[in-house]
mmCIF file of C-alpha atoms and ligand atoms in Angstrom:
data_model
loop_
_atom_site.group_PDB
_atom_site.id
_atom_site.type_symbol
_atom_site.label_atom_id
_atom_site.label_comp_id
_atom_site.label_asym_id
_atom_site.label_seq_id
_atom_site.Cartn_x
_atom_site.Cartn_y
_atom_site.Cartn_z
ATOM 1 C CA UNK A 1 15.977 9.631 11.962
ATOM 2 C CA UNK A 2 16.000 8.604 8.453
ATOM 3 C CA UNK A 3 12.571 7.530 6.839
ATOM 4 C CA UNK A 4 13.517 4.094 3.697
ATOM 5 C CA UNK A 5 14.593 6.194 1.293
ATOM 6 C CA UNK A 6 11.610 4.397 -0.688
ATOM 7 C CA UNK A 7 8.893 6.574 0.738
ATOM 8 C CA UNK A 8 10.221 9.112 -1.691
ATOM 9 C CA UNK A 9 9.485 6.733 -5.400
ATOM 10 C CA UNK A 10 6.191 6.327 -7.025
ATOM 11 C CA UNK A 11 6.555 3.185 -8.196
ATOM 12 C CA UNK A 12 8.360 2.059 -11.059
ATOM 13 C CA UNK A 13 6.784 0.586 -14.318
ATOM 14 C CA UNK A 14 7.129 -2.553 -12.160
ATOM 15 C CA UNK A 15 6.262 -3.197 -9.110
ATOM 16 C CA UNK A 16 6.296 -6.596 -6.642
ATOM 17 C CA UNK A 17 4.615 -6.932 -3.146
ATOM 18 C CA UNK A 18 5.836 -9.693 -1.334
ATOM 19 C CA UNK A 19 3.983 -10.902 2.204
ATOM 20 C CA UNK A 20 6.198 -13.570 4.602
ATOM 21 C CA UNK A 21 4.981 -14.972 7.425
ATOM 22 C CA UNK A 22 6.866 -15.201 10.197
ATOM 23 C CA UNK A 23 9.042 -19.669 11.986
ATOM 24 C CA UNK A 24 7.325 -20.269 14.929
ATOM 25 C CA UNK A 25 10.568 -20.992 16.799
ATOM 26 C CA UNK A 26 12.448 -17.163 15.422
ATOM 27 C CA UNK A 27 12.480 -14.690 18.688
ATOM 28 C CA UNK A 28 12.849 -11.441 17.116
ATOM 29 C CA UNK A 29 16.688 -10.689 17.118
ATOM 30 C CA UNK A 30 16.893 -13.536 14.810
ATOM 31 C CA UNK A 31 13.541 -11.239 12.680
ATOM 32 C CA UNK A 32 15.905 -7.861 13.122
ATOM 33 C CA UNK A 33 18.618 -9.681 11.844
ATOM 34 C CA UNK A 34 17.588 -10.608 8.252
ATOM 35 C CA UNK A 35 15.275 -7.617 8.394
ATOM 36 C CA UNK A 36 18.502 -5.822 8.490
ATOM 37 C CA UNK A 37 19.938 -7.650 5.896
ATOM 38 C CA UNK A 38 17.344 -7.837 3.419
ATOM 39 C CA UNK A 39 16.591 -3.620 3.669
ATOM 40 C CA UNK A 40 20.889 -3.413 3.113
ATOM 41 C CA UNK A 41 21.089 -5.708 0.268
ATOM 42 C CA UNK A 42 18.213 -4.065 -1.638
ATOM 43 C CA UNK A 43 18.061 -0.568 -0.424
ATOM 44 C CA UNK A 44 21.159 0.001 -1.834
ATOM 45 C CA UNK A 45 20.365 -1.673 -5.092
ATOM 46 C CA UNK A 46 20.958 1.270 -8.395
ATOM 47 C CA UNK A 47 17.612 1.515 -9.801
ATOM 48 C CA UNK A 48 15.827 -0.394 -7.479
ATOM 49 C CA UNK A 49 12.966 1.384 -4.430
ATOM 50 C CA UNK A 50 12.356 -1.205 -1.311
ATOM 51 C CA UNK A 51 9.370 -0.138 1.142
ATOM 52 C CA UNK A 52 9.929 -2.630 4.128
ATOM 53 C CA UNK A 53 7.614 -3.556 7.093
ATOM 54 C CA UNK A 54 6.501 -5.896 9.665
ATOM 55 C CA UNK A 55 3.333 -6.230 11.807
ATOM 56 C CA UNK A 56 2.789 -3.526 14.478
ATOM 57 C CA UNK A 57 3.366 -5.589 17.546
ATOM 58 C CA UNK A 58 6.376 -6.794 17.031
ATOM 59 C CA UNK A 59 8.344 -3.752 17.700
ATOM 60 C CA UNK A 60 7.352 -3.487 21.367
ATOM 61 C CA UNK A 61 7.795 1.012 20.621
ATOM 62 C CA UNK A 62 4.401 0.745 19.044
ATOM 63 C CA UNK A 63 1.258 1.310 21.166
ATOM 64 C CA UNK A 64 -1.057 -1.542 21.338
ATOM 65 C CA UNK A 65 -4.066 -0.269 19.405
ATOM 66 C CA UNK A 66 -7.218 -1.192 17.800
ATOM 67 C CA UNK A 67 -6.983 -3.599 15.152
ATOM 68 C CA UNK A 68 -7.629 -1.377 12.133
ATOM 69 C CA UNK A 69 -9.295 -4.517 9.740
ATOM 70 C CA UNK A 70 -10.996 -6.540 9.633
ATOM 71 C CA UNK A 71 -13.327 -3.489 8.502
ATOM 72 C CA UNK A 72 -17.021 -4.177 7.352
ATOM 73 C CA UNK A 73 -19.612 -1.095 6.000
ATOM 74 C CA UNK A 74 -23.345 -2.151 5.945
ATOM 75 C CA UNK A 75 -22.846 -3.302 1.486
ATOM 76 C CA UNK A 76 -18.836 -4.399 1.882
ATOM 77 C CA UNK A 77 -15.437 -5.776 3.472
ATOM 78 C CA UNK A 78 -12.496 -5.072 4.311
ATOM 79 C CA UNK A 79 -10.801 -8.563 4.856
ATOM 80 C CA UNK A 80 -7.713 -9.100 7.894
ATOM 81 C CA UNK A 81 -4.645 -11.435 6.473
ATOM 82 C CA UNK A 82 -1.793 -9.561 8.098
ATOM 83 C CA UNK A 83 1.077 -11.410 9.007
ATOM 84 C CA UNK A 84 4.511 -10.590 9.218
ATOM 85 C CA UNK A 85 6.802 -8.801 6.939
ATOM 86 C CA UNK A 86 5.730 -6.804 4.009
ATOM 87 C CA UNK A 87 7.694 -5.812 1.466
ATOM 88 C CA UNK A 88 7.298 -3.979 -0.991
ATOM 89 C CA UNK A 89 9.866 -3.420 -4.713
ATOM 90 C CA UNK A 90 10.063 -0.869 -7.808
ATOM 91 C CA UNK A 91 11.852 -0.715 -10.087
ATOM 92 C CA UNK A 92 11.983 0.383 -13.625
ATOM 93 C CA UNK A 93 13.835 -2.851 -14.761
ATOM 94 C CA UNK A 94 11.805 -6.677 -14.653
ATOM 95 C CA UNK A 95 14.926 -8.283 -14.531
ATOM 96 C CA UNK A 96 15.626 -6.316 -11.072
ATOM 97 C CA UNK A 97 11.720 -6.809 -9.753
ATOM 98 C CA UNK A 98 12.408 -10.967 -10.481
ATOM 99 C CA UNK A 99 16.676 -11.225 -8.832
ATOM 100 C CA UNK A 100 15.151 -8.375 -6.163
ATOM 101 C CA UNK A 101 12.765 -10.545 -4.742
ATOM 102 C CA UNK A 102 14.596 -13.639 -5.494
ATOM 103 C CA UNK A 103 17.280 -12.798 -3.219
ATOM 104 C CA UNK A 104 14.436 -11.601 -0.238
ATOM 105 C CA UNK A 105 13.765 -15.995 -0.281
ATOM 106 C CA UNK A 106 17.571 -16.455 -0.155
ATOM 107 C CA UNK A 107 17.579 -13.742 3.065
ATOM 108 C CA UNK A 108 14.843 -15.056 4.213
ATOM 109 C CA UNK A 109 14.595 -18.803 4.633
ATOM 110 C CA UNK A 110 14.327 -20.501 7.767
ATOM 111 C CA UNK A 111 13.206 -17.456 9.479
ATOM 112 C CA UNK A 112 10.430 -16.213 6.617
ATOM 113 C CA UNK A 113 7.854 -17.926 4.687
ATOM 114 C CA UNK A 114 6.654 -15.937 1.772
ATOM 115 C CA UNK A 115 3.139 -16.584 1.826
ATOM 116 C CA UNK A 116 1.561 -13.447 -0.455
ATOM 117 C CA UNK A 117 2.926 -11.995 -4.267
ATOM 118 C CA UNK A 118 2.297 -9.990 -5.726
ATOM 119 C CA UNK A 119 3.940 -9.187 -9.441
ATOM 120 C CA UNK A 120 2.113 -5.579 -11.355
ATOM 121 C CA UNK A 121 2.886 -2.931 -13.111
ATOM 122 C CA UNK A 122 2.195 0.710 -14.455
ATOM 123 C CA UNK A 123 -0.079 -0.355 -17.902
ATOM 124 C CA UNK A 124 -0.320 2.535 -20.775
ATOM 125 C CA UNK A 125 0.400 5.616 -19.286
ATOM 126 C CA UNK A 126 -1.003 4.004 -15.773
ATOM 127 C CA UNK A 127 -4.573 2.644 -15.258
ATOM 128 C CA UNK A 128 -5.433 1.029 -13.377
ATOM 129 C CA UNK A 129 -7.567 -2.076 -14.563
ATOM 130 C CA UNK A 130 -10.862 -0.630 -15.134
ATOM 131 C CA UNK A 131 -8.681 1.023 -17.663
ATOM 132 C CA UNK A 132 -8.646 4.372 -15.625
ATOM 133 C CA UNK A 133 -5.887 6.699 -15.618
ATOM 134 C CA UNK A 134 -5.095 6.510 -11.957
ATOM 135 C CA UNK A 135 -1.626 8.723 -9.459
ATOM 136 C CA UNK A 136 -2.718 11.690 -11.130
ATOM 137 C CA UNK A 137 -0.980 14.446 -8.222
ATOM 138 C CA UNK A 138 1.783 13.049 -8.008
ATOM 139 C CA UNK A 139 3.931 13.310 -5.030
ATOM 140 C CA UNK A 140 5.718 15.730 -4.483
ATOM 141 C CA UNK A 141 8.754 14.817 -0.914
ATOM 142 C CA UNK A 142 7.131 17.565 0.338
ATOM 143 C CA UNK A 143 3.364 15.906 0.692
ATOM 144 C CA UNK A 144 5.640 12.099 1.841
ATOM 145 C CA UNK A 145 7.196 14.367 5.020
ATOM 146 C CA UNK A 146 3.689 15.839 5.658
ATOM 147 C CA UNK A 147 1.601 13.159 5.411
ATOM 148 C CA UNK A 148 3.963 9.745 5.815
ATOM 149 C CA UNK A 149 6.262 10.028 8.001
ATOM 150 C CA UNK A 150 5.215 10.151 12.474
ATOM 151 C CA UNK A 151 7.084 13.826 12.251
ATOM 152 C CA UNK A 152 8.194 13.105 16.552
ATOM 153 C CA UNK A 153 7.746 10.668 19.114
ATOM 154 C CA UNK A 154 9.055 7.011 19.717
ATOM 155 C CA UNK A 155 7.726 6.626 16.071
ATOM 156 C CA UNK A 156 9.857 9.552 14.299
ATOM 157 C CA UNK A 157 11.247 9.058 11.094
ATOM 158 C CA UNK A 158 8.360 5.758 10.640
ATOM 159 C CA UNK A 159 5.980 5.141 8.242
ATOM 160 C CA UNK A 160 2.524 3.401 8.175
ATOM 161 C CA UNK A 161 2.276 1.040 5.356
ATOM 162 C CA UNK A 162 -1.208 -0.269 4.483
ATOM 163 C CA UNK A 163 -1.695 -3.499 1.994
ATOM 164 C CA UNK A 164 -4.663 -4.028 0.694
ATOM 165 C CA UNK A 165 -5.505 -6.594 -2.089
ATOM 166 C CA UNK A 166 -8.180 -6.267 -4.551
ATOM 167 C CA UNK A 167 -10.328 -7.664 -7.579
ATOM 168 C CA UNK A 168 -12.075 -5.829 -9.989
ATOM 169 C CA UNK A 169 -14.714 -6.759 -11.793
ATOM 170 C CA UNK A 170 -14.060 -6.116 -15.128
ATOM 171 C CA UNK A 171 -16.875 -7.651 -16.968
ATOM 172 C CA UNK A 172 -19.241 -6.152 -14.925
ATOM 173 C CA UNK A 173 -17.365 -2.528 -14.817
ATOM 174 C CA UNK A 174 -16.999 -2.976 -18.405
ATOM 175 C CA UNK A 175 -20.744 -3.751 -19.058
ATOM 176 C CA UNK A 176 -21.320 -0.288 -17.600
ATOM 177 C CA UNK A 177 -21.675 3.152 -20.780
ATOM 178 C CA UNK A 178 -18.631 4.581 -20.185
ATOM 179 C CA UNK A 179 -21.040 7.449 -18.512
ATOM 180 C CA UNK A 180 -21.570 5.652 -15.430
ATOM 181 C CA UNK A 181 -18.195 4.047 -15.737
ATOM 182 C CA UNK A 182 -17.065 7.850 -14.558
ATOM 183 C CA UNK A 183 -19.097 8.369 -12.384
ATOM 184 C CA UNK A 184 -18.684 5.223 -10.687
ATOM 185 C CA UNK A 185 -14.812 6.952 -10.071
ATOM 186 C CA UNK A 186 -15.092 10.316 -10.405
ATOM 187 C CA UNK A 187 -13.113 11.135 -12.934
ATOM 188 C CA UNK A 188 -13.076 10.498 -16.922
ATOM 189 C CA UNK A 189 -11.050 7.948 -18.127
ATOM 190 C CA UNK A 190 -8.417 10.760 -18.790
ATOM 191 C CA UNK A 191 -8.687 11.449 -15.030
ATOM 192 C CA UNK A 192 -10.651 14.918 -16.011
ATOM 193 C CA UNK A 193 -13.117 15.361 -12.921
ATOM 194 C CA UNK A 194 -16.417 14.877 -13.867
ATOM 195 C CA UNK A 195 -18.607 18.062 -12.294
ATOM 196 C CA UNK A 196 -21.467 16.395 -11.236
ATOM 197 C CA UNK A 197 -20.973 13.246 -10.066
ATOM 198 C CA UNK A 198 -23.004 11.302 -7.697
ATOM 199 C CA UNK A 199 -21.575 11.309 -3.812
ATOM 200 C CA UNK A 200 -21.295 7.819 -3.602
ATOM 201 C CA UNK A 201 -18.322 8.505 -6.500
ATOM 202 C CA UNK A 202 -14.699 6.811 -5.812
ATOM 203 C CA UNK A 203 -13.523 10.192 -5.336
ATOM 204 C CA UNK A 204 -15.540 12.083 -2.944
ATOM 205 C CA UNK A 205 -15.315 9.392 -0.605
ATOM 206 C CA UNK A 206 -11.882 9.448 -1.159
ATOM 207 C CA UNK A 207 -12.128 12.994 -0.407
ATOM 208 C CA UNK A 208 -14.744 13.339 1.739
ATOM 209 C CA UNK A 209 -11.921 11.817 4.692
ATOM 210 C CA UNK A 210 -9.473 14.581 4.050
ATOM 211 C CA UNK A 211 -8.180 11.732 2.164
ATOM 212 C CA UNK A 212 -7.555 13.552 -1.219
ATOM 213 C CA UNK A 213 -4.875 15.358 -3.113
ATOM 214 C CA UNK A 214 -2.231 13.939 -1.163
ATOM 215 C CA UNK A 215 -3.439 14.511 2.215
ATOM 216 C CA UNK A 216 -3.759 11.810 4.968
ATOM 217 C CA UNK A 217 -1.825 9.381 3.239
ATOM 218 C CA UNK A 218 0.481 8.891 0.299
ATOM 219 C CA UNK A 219 -0.762 5.762 -2.454
ATOM 220 C CA UNK A 220 1.447 3.410 -3.859
ATOM 221 C CA UNK A 221 -0.124 0.322 -5.029
ATOM 222 C CA UNK A 222 -0.596 -1.120 -8.703
ATOM 223 C CA UNK A 223 -2.400 -2.379 -10.823
ATOM 224 C CA UNK A 224 -1.576 -6.418 -11.627
ATOM 225 C CA UNK A 225 -2.221 -9.665 -12.891
ATOM 226 C CA UNK A 226 -2.315 -13.225 -11.688
ATOM 227 C CA UNK A 227 -3.712 -16.317 -12.993
ATOM 228 C CA UNK A 228 -6.251 -14.743 -14.559
ATOM 229 C CA UNK A 229 -7.356 -12.528 -11.541
ATOM 230 C CA UNK A 230 -6.774 -8.590 -11.685
ATOM 231 C CA UNK A 231 -7.225 -6.244 -9.784
ATOM 232 C CA UNK A 232 -5.276 -3.429 -7.113
ATOM 233 C CA UNK A 233 -2.316 -4.181 -4.738
ATOM 234 C CA UNK A 234 -3.377 -0.888 -2.990
ATOM 235 C CA UNK A 235 -0.106 -0.105 -0.567
ATOM 236 C CA UNK A 236 0.099 3.382 1.125
ATOM 237 C CA UNK A 237 2.306 5.127 3.416
ATOM 238 C CA UNK A 238 1.073 7.818 6.184
ATOM 239 C CA UNK A 239 2.242 9.072 9.454
ATOM 240 C CA UNK A 240 -0.973 8.120 11.332
ATOM 241 C CA UNK A 241 -2.650 5.065 11.364
ATOM 242 C CA UNK A 242 -5.988 6.936 12.023
ATOM 243 C CA UNK A 243 -5.924 8.017 8.118
ATOM 244 C CA UNK A 244 -6.849 5.058 7.375
ATOM 245 C CA UNK A 245 -9.157 4.378 9.395
ATOM 246 C CA UNK A 246 -11.519 7.979 8.725
ATOM 247 C CA UNK A 247 -10.542 6.534 4.770
ATOM 248 C CA UNK A 248 -12.010 2.955 4.799
ATOM 249 C CA UNK A 249 -14.834 3.613 7.114
ATOM 250 C CA UNK A 250 -15.828 7.161 3.798
ATOM 251 C CA UNK A 251 -15.443 4.009 0.972
ATOM 252 C CA UNK A 252 -17.745 1.366 3.452
ATOM 253 C CA UNK A 253 -20.260 4.137 3.775
ATOM 254 C CA UNK A 254 -19.926 3.127 7.474
ATOM 255 C CA UNK A 255 -22.295 5.807 10.236
ATOM 256 C CA UNK A 256 -25.255 6.204 7.366
ATOM 257 C CA UNK A 257 -22.117 8.130 5.104
ATOM 258 C CA UNK A 258 -22.385 7.124 1.399
ATOM 259 C CA UNK A 259 -21.071 3.715 1.076
ATOM 260 C CA UNK A 260 -18.324 4.120 -2.732
ATOM 261 C CA UNK A 261 -19.435 2.904 -5.765
ATOM 262 C CA UNK A 262 -16.692 1.882 -6.448
ATOM 263 C CA UNK A 263 -16.722 -1.457 -4.231
ATOM 264 C CA UNK A 264 -19.409 -2.845 -5.829
ATOM 265 C CA UNK A 265 -16.912 -4.081 -8.100
ATOM 266 C CA UNK A 266 -13.492 -3.617 -6.238
ATOM 267 C CA UNK A 267 -13.250 -6.496 -3.829
ATOM 268 C CA UNK A 268 -10.453 -6.157 -0.703
ATOM 269 C CA UNK A 269 -10.139 -9.985 -0.020
ATOM 270 C CA UNK A 270 -6.618 -9.876 2.073
ATOM 271 C CA UNK A 271 -4.492 -6.400 3.871
ATOM 272 C CA UNK A 272 -2.647 -5.977 6.139
ATOM 273 C CA UNK A 273 -0.958 -3.154 8.624
ATOM 274 C CA UNK A 274 2.331 -2.272 8.527
ATOM 275 C CA UNK A 275 4.796 -0.361 10.011
ATOM 276 C CA UNK A 276 8.350 0.886 7.771
ATOM 277 C CA UNK A 277 10.753 1.960 11.003
ATOM 278 C CA UNK A 278 13.256 4.177 10.126
ATOM 279 C CA UNK A 279 16.205 3.068 7.888
ATOM 280 C CA UNK A 280 18.757 3.801 11.544
ATOM 281 C CA UNK A 281 16.662 1.282 12.964
ATOM 282 C CA UNK A 282 17.637 -1.847 11.211
ATOM 283 C CA UNK A 283 20.709 -3.134 12.640
ATOM 284 C CA UNK A 284 19.778 -1.733 15.747
ATOM 285 C CA UNK A 285 18.745 -2.229 18.589
ATOM 286 C CA UNK A 286 15.589 -0.815 19.692
ATOM 287 C CA UNK A 287 14.526 2.542 18.341
ATOM 288 C CA UNK A 288 14.878 4.302 21.910
ATOM 289 C CA UNK A 289 18.814 2.991 21.010
ATOM 290 C CA UNK A 290 17.652 4.079 17.378
ATOM 291 C CA UNK A 291 17.321 7.613 18.483
ATOM 292 C CA UNK A 292 19.862 8.181 21.297
HETATM 293 C C1 HEM B 1 -9.521 -0.910 -6.367
HETATM 294 C C2 HEM B 1 -9.393 -0.060 -5.535
HETATM 295 C C3 HEM B 1 -9.645 1.383 -6.194
HETATM 296 C C4 HEM B 1 -9.246 1.588 -8.131
HETATM 297 C C5 HEM B 1 -9.808 0.965 -9.237
HETATM 298 C C6 HEM B 1 -8.758 2.762 -7.492
HETATM 299 C C7 HEM B 1 -8.486 3.852 -8.330
HETATM 300 C C8 HEM B 1 -8.586 5.354 -8.064
HETATM 301 C C9 HEM B 1 -9.232 6.570 -8.954
HETATM 302 C C10 HEM B 1 -9.018 5.769 -10.774
HETATM 303 C C11 HEM B 1 -8.621 7.117 -8.363
HETATM 304 C C12 HEM B 1 -8.490 8.793 -10.539
HETATM 305 C C13 HEM B 1 -7.105 9.192 -9.644
HETATM 306 C C14 HEM B 1 -5.987 9.748 -8.871
HETATM 307 O O1 HEM B 1 -7.169 10.272 -8.503
HETATM 308 O O2 HEM B 1 -4.645 10.187 -9.369
HETATM 309 C C15 HEM B 1 -8.659 7.325 -7.919
HETATM 310 C C16 HEM B 1 -8.235 8.132 -6.478
HETATM 311 C C17 HEM B 1 -7.948 8.180 -5.655
HETATM 312 N N1 HEM B 1 -8.727 7.624 -4.520
HETATM 313 FE FE1 HEM B 1 -8.876 5.018 -5.448
HETATM 314 N N2 HEM B 1 -8.287 3.275 -6.060
HETATM 315 C C18 HEM B 1 -9.432 2.156 -5.257
HETATM 316 C C19 HEM B 1 -8.750 2.397 -3.759
HETATM 317 C C20 HEM B 1 -9.277 2.968 -2.650
HETATM 318 C C21 HEM B 1 -8.552 3.313 -1.512
HETATM 319 C C22 HEM B 1 -8.929 1.733 -1.299
HETATM 320 C C23 HEM B 1 -8.195 3.835 -1.047
HETATM 321 C C24 HEM B 1 -8.509 4.536 0.362
HETATM 322 C C25 HEM B 1 -7.626 4.464 1.531
HETATM 323 C C26 HEM B 1 -8.008 5.004 -2.450
HETATM 324 C C27 HEM B 1 -7.847 6.444 -2.090
HETATM 325 C C28 HEM B 1 -7.796 7.426 -3.110
HETATM 326 C C29 HEM B 1 -7.876 8.797 -2.932
HETATM 327 C C30 HEM B 1 -7.383 9.619 -1.888
HETATM 328 C C31 HEM B 1 -8.080 8.597 -4.717
HETATM 329 C C32 HEM B 1 -7.621 10.868 -4.834
HETATM 330 C C33 HEM B 1 -9.270 11.764 -4.456
HETATM 331 C C34 HEM B 1 -8.669 13.489 -5.115
HETATM 332 O O3 HEM B 1 -7.253 13.570 -4.751
HETATM 333 O O4 HEM B 1 -9.103 13.586 -5.906
HETATM 334 N N3 HEM B 1 -8.537 4.218 -3.616
HETATM 335 N N4 HEM B 1 -8.483 6.167 -7.130
#
């Protein structure tokens, strides 16, 4: 089964996330019609990358599993604002970004309502809201295929998406000396590794879970600014949702591990787990049928 093509493309200069909620009276076939129309139109729009995910419980093929969110550690938590549909669009053209989000709303009218929307994109040569270089190791197609695509079984070709909305406290982080800031991240502002970084440094906590260097998950998030709030729309794709459990627990410091220093300056205010079905799922009756 072919994965959604958008998964293979890093976010462009402009990115947006729309989280949509299903109207109460709507049945699954109607939802499938709507998301299939969105997928059909936007995945064939030149210059636009689309990844579309659904709440896993909406898909009968997905085995029931313990909820990923909310998740709690000794000093921080990742709350849940799970909804039904996640649309992630990215492009080099801002007009196309706006038009694609307008089309998502127009095509989903009466079936889905907009719950949350974040628009953002690249800062400078690719910095986060704290001014640190991010996305240093760009994933290849092979990295994506390996880390982010379910290889076999009833969900072959699908990808698990994690969305987290982080608020970043620029004032608090800005009060730190450059050396202390670099120790929080584990890299300097320009991306050089801090060799003697403390164990609580963000990249060391991320690597401790096995998620470094595009293993386990592919990060495809983007910084945003909205209504005076700045942060990161963290979006990731993984072949196995347990990779997220491991990474998030590693950042939280669950089970006696060191909590991630970055979480003193960045707060997750919502998020959810979604499944991006393979291309063939759209406009078909079930994953099993799509596979046969
Ligand atoms: C506001 C929240 C976050 C910020 C500001 C942030 C920022 C950064 C920065 C600046 C880097 C170094 C640049 C790079 O290696 O590309 C990085 C690396 C990384 N982050 Fe985050 N991050 C955040 C949340 C997360 C979360 C929630 C996860 C995992 C669930 C995560 C996983 C990683 C991984 C795996 C790396 C690469 C480590 C490596 O290969 O060396 N980050 N992050």
